[in-house]
């Protein structure tokens, strides 16, 4: 995978420099990619509340300050040598319009600040960020914070326990390596090995299946699968991390301990209860500091 060519930054409607903007600009500087700043502006809250229609004059008046702010930001970035374009989109369906824009623009990355939704609200309505993780066809870089604009440590979080997910694991490492290479960052490979998942399988129904020898053999088998993946991807031994535990706490502790800037994870289409409670990647979005780069399976 080569250099980034096109980066798409979704600007927050409150119009202020943010962690995602800092990261997007740093990536554009490092790669020479064209940077598109795009803000999706929804009608004022009162029109949502009362179902009022907004006439064209009022729409243009509402959009004027967005266009002015975006033009001023673009001018500053162009002075720094960045190739920047801006777009202001009036929308009543942000997700659909973002996905439509992605399809037309074909960016290498979609970059956006994490919108911190209250847990209770997330139970009743899926946040835009989670929809993007599930549905966006290009890698989605969601930024909680960017202590370093240009990442210094990038972590590929993989799960080699399922052979059918091998292609997704390979893709996760490729995307992580691409970012690390362009930013001259260190690439680490992390496997949070959760043995409790296996305990819920059919094997747990077999009498005597879970003695110490069986657990040791399972752990060793998963460790070897991780080593094989690391070898295939060319990750050096001192940057391979095999840790027992639940994925989200393990990833969070790793990010804290290693001061990692970006965690690259995979997402897959889910249904039923798994979709309701959210995937591991979606849970990590609200629990792991730094930023998340999600790759669809």
XYZ file of C-alpha atoms in Angstrom, residues 27-173:
147
model
C -1.146 13.097 7.932
C -1.545 15.405 4.943
C 1.855 16.982 5.645
C 3.520 13.597 6.021
C 2.019 12.084 2.879
C 1.425 15.035 0.588
C -2.211 13.963 0.247
C -5.012 16.287 -0.788
C -7.102 17.208 2.253
C -10.839 17.768 1.950
C -12.523 19.566 4.829
C -16.248 18.833 4.802
C -18.914 19.969 7.239
C -22.415 18.510 7.155
C -24.810 21.130 8.459
C -28.209 20.123 9.769
C -31.245 22.419 10.082
C -31.500 24.323 13.390
C -32.856 22.305 16.288
C -36.162 24.175 16.327
C -37.001 22.956 12.811
C -36.424 19.374 13.980
C -38.578 19.983 17.031
C -41.544 21.633 15.343
C -41.224 20.215 11.846
C -40.912 23.703 10.372
C -39.650 24.195 6.854
C -36.623 26.399 6.280
C -36.725 28.607 3.179
C -33.712 28.978 0.890
C -32.822 32.453 2.155
C -32.626 31.220 5.725
C -30.615 28.175 4.652
C -28.031 30.353 2.903
C -27.837 32.703 5.889
C -27.284 29.717 8.158
C -24.563 28.306 5.883
C -22.717 31.583 5.432
C -20.774 31.412 8.687
C -19.736 27.826 7.921
C -18.433 28.770 4.496
C -16.564 31.759 5.915
C -14.930 29.749 8.718
C -13.959 26.929 6.349
C -12.463 29.395 3.849
C -10.393 31.050 6.584
C -9.091 27.694 7.852
C -8.270 26.539 4.327
C -6.363 29.759 3.618
C -4.195 29.243 6.710
C -3.475 25.625 5.787
C -2.636 26.523 2.203
C -0.071 28.990 3.529
C 1.569 25.990 5.204
C 1.780 24.254 1.833
C -1.179 21.880 2.196
C -3.463 21.049 -0.722
C -6.872 21.844 0.786
C -10.436 21.992 -0.475
C -13.566 22.749 1.530
C -17.181 21.684 1.177
C -20.267 22.727 3.142
C -23.208 20.339 2.788
C -26.755 21.055 3.972
C -28.209 17.767 5.163
C -31.129 16.211 6.954
C -29.507 12.737 6.791
C -25.816 13.108 7.750
C -24.948 9.413 7.522
C -26.392 8.982 4.030
C -24.758 12.159 2.767
C -21.371 11.280 4.287
C -21.474 7.819 2.701
C -22.515 9.364 -0.618
C -19.608 11.809 -0.430
C -17.184 8.989 0.412
C -18.398 7.017 -2.604
C -17.791 9.990 -4.892
C -14.492 11.199 -3.402
C -12.952 7.764 -2.647
C -10.626 8.937 0.160
C -7.919 6.733 1.602
C -9.122 7.673 5.091
C -12.189 9.277 6.600
C -11.117 11.248 9.692
C -13.516 12.500 12.338
C -13.586 13.538 15.992
C -15.282 11.062 18.310
C -18.687 12.335 19.395
C -19.099 11.316 23.031
C -22.711 10.222 23.343
C -24.206 9.385 26.780
C -24.536 5.637 27.349
C -28.307 5.830 27.830
C -28.697 7.616 24.509
C -26.573 4.970 22.770
C -28.985 2.277 23.980
C -31.912 3.822 22.112
C -30.173 5.316 19.077
C -27.030 4.160 17.302
C -24.528 7.064 17.179
C -23.267 8.348 13.843
C -19.740 7.183 14.688
C -20.912 3.585 15.147
C -22.864 3.725 11.892
C -19.698 4.851 10.129
C -17.717 1.994 11.684
C -20.293 -0.465 10.358
C -21.050 1.009 6.965
C -18.219 3.183 5.658
C -16.364 1.379 2.842
C -13.012 3.072 3.576
C -10.978 3.003 6.808
C -12.461 5.309 9.457
C -10.092 7.194 11.759
C -11.998 8.380 14.845
C -9.953 10.642 17.099
C -10.529 11.084 20.837
C -7.311 12.986 21.370
C -4.130 13.652 19.440
C -1.318 14.349 21.888
C 0.993 13.974 18.913
C -0.428 15.259 15.654
C 1.699 12.792 13.726
C 1.467 9.359 15.408
C 4.582 7.954 17.039
C 3.230 4.495 17.890
C 0.592 2.641 15.887
C -0.925 -0.579 17.246
C -2.542 -3.247 15.079
C -5.011 -5.095 17.333
C -5.675 -8.513 15.804
C -7.530 -11.703 16.690
C -6.029 -14.796 15.018
C -8.312 -17.206 16.932
C -10.647 -17.541 13.923
C -8.921 -18.772 10.725
C -11.758 -17.266 8.670
C -10.713 -13.814 9.902
C -7.172 -14.152 8.549
C -7.855 -11.793 5.627
C -9.198 -9.141 8.004
C -6.168 -9.505 10.294
C -3.864 -9.084 7.302
C -5.796 -5.991 6.254
C -5.577 -4.520 9.782
C -1.791 -4.904 9.790
